[in-house]
Amino acid sequence: MRIIRTLLLLAGFATLAACGEPKVKPYDGPEVTQIYVNKSARKMYLLHQKEVLKSYEIALGFAPQGHKQFEGDGRTPEGLYYINRRNPNSAYHLSIGISYPNPNDREAAKAMGKHPGGDIFIHGQAGKNKGRPPDWTAGCIAVDDAEIEDIYAMVRDGTPIYITP
């Protein structure tokens, strides 16, 4: 019985070792105090106070102009939001959630008789944009998989994200 347990434990460790490099990396650099996204320039910046720590080329929703108004409009939100969750098992490699919709977004959508939508993330690609136009998400902000690994490690829940037109 003891031998079987030992063999099962060794098999489990071998399976984990075969999985390769983990997606979630350690980070011990300066704190990311805010994220700034410039939609028209297709750029995202991770900042510590006023210092740019990293910048990234990004893809946006498939209808990139204008603020997200309702579910299915293909737009990326604009305004001040916060990082509010993370998904290490994302279909897009890794993802961190943006706090859209806020109360104003809900009211605006309701006034149009629509649902505001949700599930807006910064995420990787996981091969999902091959052959698509540069802006291909349903409203999210996409970077490549290696970049989302860095972003996932650097950014903490509660970090403000300011998204501009």
PDB file of N, CA and C in Angstrom, residues 6 14 16 22 42 50 53 60 66 74 83 101 106 116 121 123 126 137 140 146 153 158-159:
ATOM      1  N   THR A   6       3.517   5.937  -2.824  1.00  0.00           N
ATOM      2  CA  THR A   6       4.772   6.574  -3.241  1.00  0.00           C
ATOM      3  C   THR A   6       4.839   6.678  -4.758  1.00  0.00           C
ATOM      4  N   ALA A  14       5.942  13.976 -11.589  1.00  0.00           N
ATOM      5  CA  ALA A  14       6.433  13.881 -12.967  1.00  0.00           C
ATOM      6  C   ALA A  14       5.476  14.576 -13.927  1.00  0.00           C
ATOM      7  N   LEU A  16       3.440  17.096 -13.200  1.00  0.00           N
ATOM      8  CA  LEU A  16       3.600  18.541 -13.006  1.00  0.00           C
ATOM      9  C   LEU A  16       4.867  19.051 -13.673  1.00  0.00           C
ATOM     10  N   PRO A  22       5.574  27.540 -15.617  1.00  0.00           N
ATOM     11  CA  PRO A  22       4.276  28.052 -15.161  1.00  0.00           C
ATOM     12  C   PRO A  22       3.936  29.382 -15.837  1.00  0.00           C
ATOM     13  N   ARG A  42      -3.554  52.643 -29.521  1.00  0.00           N
ATOM     14  CA  ARG A  42      -3.447  51.194 -29.277  1.00  0.00           C
ATOM     15  C   ARG A  42      -2.265  50.897 -28.357  1.00  0.00           C
ATOM     16  N   LYS A  50       4.302  58.373 -11.694  1.00  0.00           N
ATOM     17  CA  LYS A  50       4.326  58.949 -13.046  1.00  0.00           C
ATOM     18  C   LYS A  50       5.337  58.265 -13.964  1.00  0.00           C
ATOM     19  N   LEU A  53       6.611  51.939 -16.313  1.00  0.00           N
ATOM     20  CA  LEU A  53       7.382  50.716 -16.084  1.00  0.00           C
ATOM     21  C   LEU A  53       7.427  49.857 -17.340  1.00  0.00           C
ATOM     22  N   LEU A  60      -8.122  45.905 -29.352  1.00  0.00           N
ATOM     23  CA  LEU A  60      -9.326  46.329 -28.636  1.00  0.00           C
ATOM     24  C   LEU A  60     -10.546  45.572 -29.165  1.00  0.00           C
ATOM     25  N   GLY A  66     -15.392  54.945 -29.477  1.00  0.00           N
ATOM     26  CA  GLY A  66     -16.476  55.224 -28.548  1.00  0.00           C
ATOM     27  C   GLY A  66     -16.474  54.331 -27.326  1.00  0.00           C
ATOM     28  N   GLY A  74     -19.307  45.589 -29.149  1.00  0.00           N
ATOM     29  CA  GLY A  74     -17.938  45.427 -29.627  1.00  0.00           C
ATOM     30  C   GLY A  74     -16.992  46.533 -29.214  1.00  0.00           C
ATOM     31  N   ILE A  83      -8.930  47.120 -11.508  1.00  0.00           N
ATOM     32  CA  ILE A  83      -8.700  45.687 -11.692  1.00  0.00           C
ATOM     33  C   ILE A  83      -9.391  44.995 -10.516  1.00  0.00           C
ATOM     34  N   PRO A 101     -19.271  46.761 -15.721  1.00  0.00           N
ATOM     35  CA  PRO A 101     -19.862  48.095 -15.749  1.00  0.00           C
ATOM     36  C   PRO A 101     -19.897  48.724 -14.350  1.00  0.00           C
ATOM     37  N   ARG A 106     -24.349  51.064 -16.019  1.00  0.00           N
ATOM     38  CA  ARG A 106     -25.612  50.322 -15.874  1.00  0.00           C
ATOM     39  C   ARG A 106     -26.811  51.225 -16.174  1.00  0.00           C
ATOM     40  N   PRO A 116     -25.852  46.225 -19.920  1.00  0.00           N
ATOM     41  CA  PRO A 116     -24.535  46.828 -20.136  1.00  0.00           C
ATOM     42  C   PRO A 116     -23.449  45.841 -20.538  1.00  0.00           C
ATOM     43  N   PHE A 121     -11.886  42.223 -19.817  1.00  0.00           N
ATOM     44  CA  PHE A 121     -10.598  41.801 -19.274  1.00  0.00           C
ATOM     45  C   PHE A 121      -9.444  42.372 -20.080  1.00  0.00           C
ATOM     46  N   HIS A 123      -6.306  40.506 -21.462  1.00  0.00           N
ATOM     47  CA  HIS A 123      -5.989  39.084 -21.608  1.00  0.00           C
ATOM     48  C   HIS A 123      -4.994  38.850 -22.726  1.00  0.00           C
ATOM     49  N   ALA A 126      -3.769  33.409 -26.830  1.00  0.00           N
ATOM     50  CA  ALA A 126      -3.917  31.950 -26.902  1.00  0.00           C
ATOM     51  C   ALA A 126      -4.267  31.491 -28.317  1.00  0.00           C
ATOM     52  N   THR A 137     -11.328  41.713 -30.259  1.00  0.00           N
ATOM     53  CA  THR A 137     -12.005  41.234 -29.053  1.00  0.00           C
ATOM     54  C   THR A 137     -13.459  41.695 -29.043  1.00  0.00           C
ATOM     55  N   CYS A 140     -12.644  43.635 -24.868  1.00  0.00           N
ATOM     56  CA  CYS A 140     -11.500  43.493 -23.968  1.00  0.00           C
ATOM     57  C   CYS A 140     -10.264  44.193 -24.544  1.00  0.00           C
ATOM     58  N   ALA A 146       3.008  36.199 -23.791  1.00  0.00           N
ATOM     59  CA  ALA A 146       4.165  36.501 -22.932  1.00  0.00           C
ATOM     60  C   ALA A 146       3.935  37.807 -22.174  1.00  0.00           C
ATOM     61  N   ALA A 153       1.530  39.178 -13.379  1.00  0.00           N
ATOM     62  CA  ALA A 153       2.426  39.164 -12.216  1.00  0.00           C
ATOM     63  C   ALA A 153       2.574  40.557 -11.601  1.00  0.00           C
ATOM     64  N   GLY A 158      -7.407  45.909  -7.466  1.00  0.00           N
ATOM     65  CA  GLY A 158      -7.582  47.240  -6.903  1.00  0.00           C
ATOM     66  C   GLY A 158      -6.817  48.323  -7.650  1.00  0.00           C
ATOM     67  N   THR A 159      -5.941  47.947  -8.561  1.00  0.00           N
ATOM     68  CA  THR A 159      -5.176  48.934  -9.335  1.00  0.00           C
ATOM     69  C   THR A 159      -6.130  49.693 -10.245  1.00  0.00           C
TER      70      THR A 159
END
